[in-house]
XYZ file of C-alpha atoms in Angstrom:
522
model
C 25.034 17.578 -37.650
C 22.786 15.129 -35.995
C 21.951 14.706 -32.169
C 21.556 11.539 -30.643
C 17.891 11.534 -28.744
C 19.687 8.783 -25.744
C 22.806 11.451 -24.937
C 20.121 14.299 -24.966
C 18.021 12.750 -22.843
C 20.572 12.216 -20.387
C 20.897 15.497 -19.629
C 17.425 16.205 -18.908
C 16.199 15.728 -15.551
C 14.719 12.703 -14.927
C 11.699 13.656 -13.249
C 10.862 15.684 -15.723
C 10.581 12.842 -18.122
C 7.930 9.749 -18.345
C 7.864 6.626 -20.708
C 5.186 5.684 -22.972
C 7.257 3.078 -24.682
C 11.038 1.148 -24.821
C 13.995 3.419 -25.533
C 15.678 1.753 -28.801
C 19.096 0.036 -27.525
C 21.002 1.545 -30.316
C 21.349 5.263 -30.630
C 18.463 7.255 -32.739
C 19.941 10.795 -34.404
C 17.530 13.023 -36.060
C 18.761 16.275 -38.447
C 15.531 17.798 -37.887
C 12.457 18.692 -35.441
C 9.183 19.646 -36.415
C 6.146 20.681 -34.391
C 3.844 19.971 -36.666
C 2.022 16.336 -38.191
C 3.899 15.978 -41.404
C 1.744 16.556 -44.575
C 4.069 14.545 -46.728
C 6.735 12.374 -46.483
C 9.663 13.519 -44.446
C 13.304 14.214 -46.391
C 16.068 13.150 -43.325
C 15.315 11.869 -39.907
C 13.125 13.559 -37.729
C 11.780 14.167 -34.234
C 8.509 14.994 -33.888
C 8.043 17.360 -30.914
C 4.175 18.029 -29.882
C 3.433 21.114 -27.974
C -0.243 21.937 -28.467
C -3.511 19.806 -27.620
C -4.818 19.726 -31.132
C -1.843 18.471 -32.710
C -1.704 15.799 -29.958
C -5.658 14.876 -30.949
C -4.490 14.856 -34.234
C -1.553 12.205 -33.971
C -4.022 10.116 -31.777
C -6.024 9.077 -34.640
C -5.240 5.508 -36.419
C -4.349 6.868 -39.586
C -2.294 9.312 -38.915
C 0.234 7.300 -36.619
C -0.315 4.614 -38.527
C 1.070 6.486 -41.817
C 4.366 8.135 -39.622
C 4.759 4.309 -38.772
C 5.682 3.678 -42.451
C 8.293 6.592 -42.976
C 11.677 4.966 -42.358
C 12.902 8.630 -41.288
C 10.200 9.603 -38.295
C 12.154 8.435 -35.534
C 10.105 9.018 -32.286
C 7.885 11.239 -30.656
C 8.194 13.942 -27.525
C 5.325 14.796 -26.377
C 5.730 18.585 -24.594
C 3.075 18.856 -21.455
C 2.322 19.939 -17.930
C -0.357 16.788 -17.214
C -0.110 13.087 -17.589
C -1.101 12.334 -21.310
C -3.765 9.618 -22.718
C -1.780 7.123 -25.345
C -3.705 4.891 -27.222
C -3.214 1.397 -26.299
C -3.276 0.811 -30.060
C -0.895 3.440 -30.450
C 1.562 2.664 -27.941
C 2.339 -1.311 -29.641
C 2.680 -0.157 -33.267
C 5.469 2.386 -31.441
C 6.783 -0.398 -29.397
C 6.405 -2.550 -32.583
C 8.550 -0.485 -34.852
C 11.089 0.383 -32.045
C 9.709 4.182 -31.991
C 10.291 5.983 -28.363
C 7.485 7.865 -27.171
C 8.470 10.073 -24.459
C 6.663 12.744 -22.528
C 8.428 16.096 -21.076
C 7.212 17.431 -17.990
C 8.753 20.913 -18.385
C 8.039 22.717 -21.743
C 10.994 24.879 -21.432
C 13.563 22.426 -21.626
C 12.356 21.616 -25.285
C 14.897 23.782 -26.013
C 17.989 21.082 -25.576
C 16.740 18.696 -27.985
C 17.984 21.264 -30.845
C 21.569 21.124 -29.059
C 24.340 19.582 -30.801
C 27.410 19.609 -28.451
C 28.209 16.277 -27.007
C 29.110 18.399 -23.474
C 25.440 19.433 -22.426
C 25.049 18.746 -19.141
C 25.620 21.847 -17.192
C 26.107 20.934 -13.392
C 24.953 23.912 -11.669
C 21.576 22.350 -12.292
C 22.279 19.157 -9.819
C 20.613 21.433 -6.798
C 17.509 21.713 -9.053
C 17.318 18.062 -10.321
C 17.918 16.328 -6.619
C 15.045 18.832 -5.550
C 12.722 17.339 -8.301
C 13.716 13.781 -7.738
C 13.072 14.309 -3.572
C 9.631 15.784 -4.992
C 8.554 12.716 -7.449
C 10.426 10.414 -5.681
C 12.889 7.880 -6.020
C 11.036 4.433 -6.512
C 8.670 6.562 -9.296
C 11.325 7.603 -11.270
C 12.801 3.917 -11.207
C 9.271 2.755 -12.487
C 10.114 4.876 -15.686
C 14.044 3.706 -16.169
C 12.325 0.470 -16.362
C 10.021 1.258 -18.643
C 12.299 3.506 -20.768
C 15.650 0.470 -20.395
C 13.408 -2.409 -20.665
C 15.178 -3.950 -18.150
C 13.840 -5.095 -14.347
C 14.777 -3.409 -11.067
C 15.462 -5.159 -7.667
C 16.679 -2.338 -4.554
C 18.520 -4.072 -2.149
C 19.351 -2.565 1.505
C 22.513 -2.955 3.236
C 22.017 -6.410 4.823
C 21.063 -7.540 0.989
C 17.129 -7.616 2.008
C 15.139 -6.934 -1.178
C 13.199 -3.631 -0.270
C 11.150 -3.311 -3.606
C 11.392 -4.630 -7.335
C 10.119 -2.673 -10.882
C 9.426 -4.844 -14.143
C 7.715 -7.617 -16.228
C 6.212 -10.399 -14.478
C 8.481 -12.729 -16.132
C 11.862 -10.684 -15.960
C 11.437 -10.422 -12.223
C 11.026 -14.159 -11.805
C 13.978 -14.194 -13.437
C 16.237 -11.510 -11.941
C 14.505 -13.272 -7.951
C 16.538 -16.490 -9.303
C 19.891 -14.654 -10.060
C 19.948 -12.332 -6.859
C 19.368 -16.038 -4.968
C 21.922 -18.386 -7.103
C 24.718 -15.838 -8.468
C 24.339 -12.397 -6.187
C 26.054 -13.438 -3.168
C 28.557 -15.092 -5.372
C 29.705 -12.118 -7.567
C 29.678 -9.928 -4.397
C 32.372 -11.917 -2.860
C 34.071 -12.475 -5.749
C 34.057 -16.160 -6.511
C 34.741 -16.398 -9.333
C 30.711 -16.899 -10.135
C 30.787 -20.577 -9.250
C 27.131 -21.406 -8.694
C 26.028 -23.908 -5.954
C 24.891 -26.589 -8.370
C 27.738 -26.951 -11.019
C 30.430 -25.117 -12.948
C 29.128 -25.287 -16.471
C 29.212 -22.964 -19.614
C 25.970 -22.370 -18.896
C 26.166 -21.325 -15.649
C 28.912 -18.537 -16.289
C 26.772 -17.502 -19.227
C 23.726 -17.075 -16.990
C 25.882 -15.399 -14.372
C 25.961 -12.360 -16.222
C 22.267 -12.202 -17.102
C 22.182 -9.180 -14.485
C 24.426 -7.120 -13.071
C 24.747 -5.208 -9.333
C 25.252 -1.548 -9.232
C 26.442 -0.568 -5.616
C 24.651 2.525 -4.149
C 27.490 4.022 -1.766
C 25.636 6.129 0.545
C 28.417 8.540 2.307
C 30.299 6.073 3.717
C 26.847 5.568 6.019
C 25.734 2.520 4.198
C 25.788 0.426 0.823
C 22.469 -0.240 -1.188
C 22.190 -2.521 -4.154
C 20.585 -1.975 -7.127
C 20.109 -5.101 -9.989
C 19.340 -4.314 -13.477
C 19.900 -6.808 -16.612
C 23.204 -7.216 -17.216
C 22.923 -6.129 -21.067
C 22.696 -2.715 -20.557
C 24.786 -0.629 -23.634
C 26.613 2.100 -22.646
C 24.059 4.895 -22.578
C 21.949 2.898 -20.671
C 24.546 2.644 -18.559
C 24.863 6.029 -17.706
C 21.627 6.588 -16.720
C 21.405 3.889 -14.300
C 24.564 5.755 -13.186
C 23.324 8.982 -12.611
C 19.980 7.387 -10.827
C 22.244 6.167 -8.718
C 24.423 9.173 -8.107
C 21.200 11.199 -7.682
C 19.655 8.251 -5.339
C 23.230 8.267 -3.316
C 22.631 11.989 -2.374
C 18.828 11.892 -1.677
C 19.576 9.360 0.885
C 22.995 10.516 1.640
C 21.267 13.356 4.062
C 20.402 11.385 7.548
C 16.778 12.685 8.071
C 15.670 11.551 4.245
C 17.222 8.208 4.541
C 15.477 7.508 7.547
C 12.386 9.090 6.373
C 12.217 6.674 3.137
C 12.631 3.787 5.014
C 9.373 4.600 6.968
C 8.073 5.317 3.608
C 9.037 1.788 2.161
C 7.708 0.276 5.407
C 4.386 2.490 5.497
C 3.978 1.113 1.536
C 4.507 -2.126 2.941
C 2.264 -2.320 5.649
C -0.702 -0.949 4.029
C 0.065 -3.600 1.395
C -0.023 -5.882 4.504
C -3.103 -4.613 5.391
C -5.308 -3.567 2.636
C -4.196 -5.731 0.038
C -3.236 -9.635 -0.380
C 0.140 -10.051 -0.901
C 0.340 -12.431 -4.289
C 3.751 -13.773 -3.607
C 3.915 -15.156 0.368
C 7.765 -14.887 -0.086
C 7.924 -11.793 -0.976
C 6.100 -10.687 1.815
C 8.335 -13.126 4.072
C 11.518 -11.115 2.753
C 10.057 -7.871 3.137
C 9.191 -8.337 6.774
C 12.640 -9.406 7.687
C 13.876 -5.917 6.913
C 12.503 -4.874 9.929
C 13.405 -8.126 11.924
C 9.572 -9.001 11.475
C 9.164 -13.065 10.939
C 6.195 -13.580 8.807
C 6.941 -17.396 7.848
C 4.613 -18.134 11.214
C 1.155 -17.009 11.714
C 0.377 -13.922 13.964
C -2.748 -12.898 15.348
C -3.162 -9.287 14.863
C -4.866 -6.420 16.949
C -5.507 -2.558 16.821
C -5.091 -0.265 20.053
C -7.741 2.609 19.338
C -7.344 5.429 22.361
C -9.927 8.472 22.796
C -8.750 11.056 24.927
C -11.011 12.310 27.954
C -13.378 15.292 27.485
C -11.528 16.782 31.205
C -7.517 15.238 30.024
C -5.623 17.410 28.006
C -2.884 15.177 27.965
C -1.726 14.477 24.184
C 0.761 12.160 23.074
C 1.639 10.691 20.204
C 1.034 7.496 18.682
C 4.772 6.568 18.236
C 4.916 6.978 22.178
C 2.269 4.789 22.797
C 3.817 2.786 20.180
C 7.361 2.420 21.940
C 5.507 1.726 25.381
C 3.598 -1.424 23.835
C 6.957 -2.790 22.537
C 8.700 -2.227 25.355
C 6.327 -3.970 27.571
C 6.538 -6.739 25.385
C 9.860 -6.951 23.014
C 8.138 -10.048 21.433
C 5.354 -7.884 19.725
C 5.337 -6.374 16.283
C 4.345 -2.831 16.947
C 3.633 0.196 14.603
C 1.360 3.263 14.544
C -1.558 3.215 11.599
C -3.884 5.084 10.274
C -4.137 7.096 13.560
C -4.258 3.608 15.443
C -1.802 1.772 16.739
C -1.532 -2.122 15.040
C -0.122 -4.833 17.194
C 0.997 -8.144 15.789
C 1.165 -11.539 18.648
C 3.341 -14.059 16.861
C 1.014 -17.327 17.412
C 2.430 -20.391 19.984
C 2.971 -23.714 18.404
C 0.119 -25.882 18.412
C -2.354 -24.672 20.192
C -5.798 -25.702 20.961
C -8.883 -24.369 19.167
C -10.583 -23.227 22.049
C -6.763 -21.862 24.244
C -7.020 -19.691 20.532
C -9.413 -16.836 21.385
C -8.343 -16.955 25.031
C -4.438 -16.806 25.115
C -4.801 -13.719 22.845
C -7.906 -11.758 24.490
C -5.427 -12.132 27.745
C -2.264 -10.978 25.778
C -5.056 -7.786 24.898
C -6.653 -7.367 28.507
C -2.663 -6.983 29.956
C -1.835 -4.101 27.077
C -4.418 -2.357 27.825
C -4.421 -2.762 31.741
C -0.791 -1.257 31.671
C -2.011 1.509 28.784
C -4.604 2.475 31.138
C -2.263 2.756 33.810
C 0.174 4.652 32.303
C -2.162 7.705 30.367
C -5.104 7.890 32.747
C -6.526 10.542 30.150
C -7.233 8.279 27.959
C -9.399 5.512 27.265
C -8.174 2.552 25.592
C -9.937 -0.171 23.040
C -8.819 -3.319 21.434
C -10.243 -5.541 18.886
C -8.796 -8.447 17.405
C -9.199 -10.323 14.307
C -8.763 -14.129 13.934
C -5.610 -16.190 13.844
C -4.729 -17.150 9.931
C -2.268 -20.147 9.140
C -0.995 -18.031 6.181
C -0.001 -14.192 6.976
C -0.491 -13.090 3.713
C -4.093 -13.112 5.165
C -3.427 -10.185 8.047
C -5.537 -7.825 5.663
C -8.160 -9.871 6.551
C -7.951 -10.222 10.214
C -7.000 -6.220 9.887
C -10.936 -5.731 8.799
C -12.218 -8.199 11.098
C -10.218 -6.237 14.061
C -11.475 -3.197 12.827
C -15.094 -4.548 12.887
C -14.628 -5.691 16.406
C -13.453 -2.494 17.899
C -15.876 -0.586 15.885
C -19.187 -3.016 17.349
C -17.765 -3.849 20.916
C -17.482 0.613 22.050
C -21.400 0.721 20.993
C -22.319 -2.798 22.525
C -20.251 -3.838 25.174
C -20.256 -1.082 27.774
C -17.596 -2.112 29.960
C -15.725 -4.270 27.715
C -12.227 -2.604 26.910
C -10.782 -5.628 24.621
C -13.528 -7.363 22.129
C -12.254 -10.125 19.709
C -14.522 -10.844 16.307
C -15.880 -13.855 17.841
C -17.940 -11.957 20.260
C -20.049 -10.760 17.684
C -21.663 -13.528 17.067
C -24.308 -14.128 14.114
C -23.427 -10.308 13.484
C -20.195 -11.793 11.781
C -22.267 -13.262 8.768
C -24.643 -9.726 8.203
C -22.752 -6.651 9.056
C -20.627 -6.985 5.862
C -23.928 -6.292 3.985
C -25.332 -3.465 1.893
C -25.895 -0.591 4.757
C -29.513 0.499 3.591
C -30.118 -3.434 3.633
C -29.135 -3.276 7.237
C -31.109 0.107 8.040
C -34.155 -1.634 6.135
C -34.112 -4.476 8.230
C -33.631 -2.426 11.144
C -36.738 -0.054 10.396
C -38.486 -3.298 9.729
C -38.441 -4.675 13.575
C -37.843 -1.608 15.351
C -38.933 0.995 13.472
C -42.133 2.087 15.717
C -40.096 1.517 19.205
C -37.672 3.856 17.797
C -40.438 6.551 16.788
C -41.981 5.717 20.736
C -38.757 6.926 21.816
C -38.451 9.768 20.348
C -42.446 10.892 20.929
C -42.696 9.864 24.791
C -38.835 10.223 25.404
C -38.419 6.555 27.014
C -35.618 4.494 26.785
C -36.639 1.296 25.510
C -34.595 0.214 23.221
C -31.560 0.715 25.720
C -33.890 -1.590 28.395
C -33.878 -4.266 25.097
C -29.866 -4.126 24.927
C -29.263 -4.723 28.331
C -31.973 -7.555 28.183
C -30.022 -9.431 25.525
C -26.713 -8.834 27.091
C -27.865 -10.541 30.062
C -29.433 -13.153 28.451
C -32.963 -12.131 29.117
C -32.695 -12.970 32.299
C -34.785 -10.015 34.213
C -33.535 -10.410 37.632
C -30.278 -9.467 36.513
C -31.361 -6.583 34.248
C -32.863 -5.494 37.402
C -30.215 -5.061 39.335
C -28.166 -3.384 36.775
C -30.619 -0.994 35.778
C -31.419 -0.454 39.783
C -35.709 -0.980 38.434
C -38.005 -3.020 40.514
C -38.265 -6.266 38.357
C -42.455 -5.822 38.054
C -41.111 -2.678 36.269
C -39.064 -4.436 33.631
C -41.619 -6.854 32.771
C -43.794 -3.745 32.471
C -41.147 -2.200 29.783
C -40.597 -5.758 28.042
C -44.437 -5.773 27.643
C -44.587 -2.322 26.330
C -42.080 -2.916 23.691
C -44.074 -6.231 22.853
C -47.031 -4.057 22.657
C -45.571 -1.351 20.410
C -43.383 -3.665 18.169
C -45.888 -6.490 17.163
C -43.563 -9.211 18.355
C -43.347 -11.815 21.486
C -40.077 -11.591 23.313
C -40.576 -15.516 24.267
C -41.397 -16.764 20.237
C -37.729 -17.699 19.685
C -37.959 -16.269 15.946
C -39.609 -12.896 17.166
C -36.540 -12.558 20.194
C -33.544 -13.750 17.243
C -35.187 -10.994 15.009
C -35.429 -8.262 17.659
C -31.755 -8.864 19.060
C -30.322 -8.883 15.225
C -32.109 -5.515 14.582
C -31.032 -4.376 18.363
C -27.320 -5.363 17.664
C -27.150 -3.617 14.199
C -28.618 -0.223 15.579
C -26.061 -0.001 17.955
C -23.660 -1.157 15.510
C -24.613 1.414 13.233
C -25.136 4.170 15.670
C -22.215 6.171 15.018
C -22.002 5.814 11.051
């Protein structure tokens, strides 16, 4: 008798399977397995099944796969292993060429079923085992293989019909984004799949280009999920038990919630480490969460250290709830053990109300943070304000860079936007043993007078640029008789070889002064 590879592969679990190339639409049967690289050429259809490492070297070479290519009864190859396996790219089109599956099995042991021939093979007391592997791999990585496997795109709607994530070709999701906004809303209120535009042949035809599988969730909620609407019947059945498996994982209160944070932590640190390609995808995203990203927002990050005497913890999701609650306006959400804040902008502003209107918005959250958790100390830095949000990663860094410069520079400066760093804007992004170099270069022998006669005078050379060189001033904070400072000032002239009032000495000297304290702590 002959098996069918698509039935037994529906009862395998599907985390225990991966996709090297497109599962053939119409049913394969083999008569026979082997485990070995044919020496000849084979006698009935066949599945080869590769279990050891020097078999699988052995199939990787050109000629070999090259020659099963040619026999019209090798039918597709399983590929038995533990790890992720290389494929040849070469290797992987002549398979997708001739329509060959190659498919790799996680779990050895379950080899076994492939030599099954009763149509009834899926034994249920297994469902406890195969949720457990599909929590473990995870639902959106198993749907990047149906894709793969079905050749057919993926879009996962929530319950208010927001797109949460999509899996396919470039192309096909293009296309599936122009269904879901023309014929979803249609054919999920049944009428009668009249598009907006006309009534055509066409349009019908086009209507059923994809089709909606509904995700019913306990009764809690309804998710969406769109696949091509081609699907054959096997195909069909393992979209359906994705679903079925999908429908439990998130049936259970705690995981459902918990995968939402995961889909929004996957989208922030898209939003933040990575430009987003498509600006309404991004848009759509965001509104799951009620976040509108069609307007520009500037964007800060709350850093807090806790006191050396507090021992006052709490978390950053606290913190996080205070912020939003002092402010319902404010996109709010706990990162990377910060906490990121994001200030939709007013409409039409002035360039220079900009920097100000936000460094306020930044000087009242952390007045009322301080208030609140004395043990703590509280920093803010702020990027700049970008027409297009798809460019928040890059007011993310400059935020980052902000914060990260204004604790070592500015003493008693709590909130520090990018623009206060000045010329440091254009260098700091460079090659750190540049920096140190250039560093070494101008202060090199003050730093080694430091350390031998245990002065201070590269602090006394901060404070003088801070205030602008102005030494009355530096007196005062410093509490030093001004004869004293000019003393210093002409010490450090002295030792480093350069005149404080030569304008291209004083710009060198402050660079190097601002980049040691800059990179202090790295």
């Amino acid at each position: 008798m002959k098996n069918s590879l698509q039935d037994i592969l529906l009862t395998l679990p599907l985390n225990q399977l991966s996709f090297v190339t497109h599962l053939p639409k119409e049913k394969v049967y083999y008569k026979t397995i082997i485990e070995d690289v044919p020496d000849g050429w084979l006698q009935e259809p066949t599945l080869l099944m590769i279990k050891c490492h020097e078999c699988l070297n052995e199939i990787r070479t050109y000629k070999i796969f090259n020659t099963l290519m040619q026999d019209s009864n090798f039918v597709g190859l399983v590929i038995c292993s533990y790890n992720p396996v290389f494929i040849p790219t070469q290797m992987q089109s002549l398979f997708q060429q001739f329509q060959l599956p190659i498919i790799i099995l996680y779990d050895p042991s379950l080899s076994s079923l492939f030599q099954k021939v009763d149509e009834k093979l899926y034994n249920h007391n297994q469902l406890s085992l195969e949720l457990s592997g599909f929590i473990q791999k995870g639902f959106v990585n198993i749907a990047s293989e149906l894709v793969k496997a079905l050749d057919t795109p993926m879009l996962y709607l929530d319950s208010r019909d927001q797109l949460v994530w999509q899996k396919g070709k470039e192309d096909s999701l293009k296309e599936a984004n122009r269904w879901l906004n023309v014929f979803y809303r249609n054919l999920k209120n049944d009428t009668s799949l009249n598009t907006p535009s006309n009534d055509s042949g066409k349009s019908k035809e086009e209507a059923h280009f994809f089709k909606p599988y509904f995700i019913n969730i306990g009764g809690l909620s309804q998710q969406t999920l769109i696949v091509s609407g081609d699907l054959v019947d096997w195909q069909k059945e393992m979209i359906d038990k994705f679903i079925g498996l999908t429908a439990l994982l998130l049936q259970i209160e705690e995981l459902f919630q918990a995968q939402q944070e995961q889909i929004q932590d996957i989208f922030v640190y898209e939003l933040l480490y990575s430009k987003f390609e498509s600006r309404s995808f991004m848009i759509k995203q965001g509104k799951i969460w009620g976040w509108n990203l069609e307007r520009p927002h500037y964007l800060l990050i709350v850093n807090m250290k806790l006191l050396d005497d507090c021992k006052e913890v709490n978390s950053l999701e606290v913190i996080s709830s205070f912020i939003k609650e002092h402010n319902e306006s404010l996109i709010v959400f706990p990162f990377q053990g910060e906490i990121v804040v994001l200030v939709e902008a007013m409409e039409a502003q002035l360039k220079g109300e900009i920097k100000r209107y936000i460094v306020e918005i930044g000087n009242q959250i952390e007045e009322a943070l301080s208030a609140n958790w004395t043990g703590y100390e509280f920093y803010i830095g702020i990027g700049e304000l970008y027409e297009d949000s798809t460019y928040l990663n890059k007011s993310y860094q400059e935020a980052k860079m902000a914060m990260r410069f204004g604790k070592n520079w500015f003493e008693n400066k709590k909130v520090i936007h990018i623009q206060d760093l000045g010329i440091l804007q254009l260098i700091i992004n460079l090659d750190n043993d540049f920096l140190y170099d250039y560093i070494e270069r101008y202060l090199g022998a003050l730093i080694d007078s430091n350390q031998k006669n245990e002065t201070d005078y590269l602090y006394t050379l901060k404070v003088y640029f801070q205030n602008h060189r102005r030494i009355n001033e530096l007196s005062e904070i410093l509490y030093i008789h001004p004869n004293t400072i000019r003393y210093r000032l002409k010490k450090i002239e002295d030792t480093t070889g350069l005149q404080l009032n030569d304008t291209n000495d004083a710009m060198n000297l402050e660079i190097a002064v601002r980049l040691f304290y800059f990179l202090k702590d790295v």
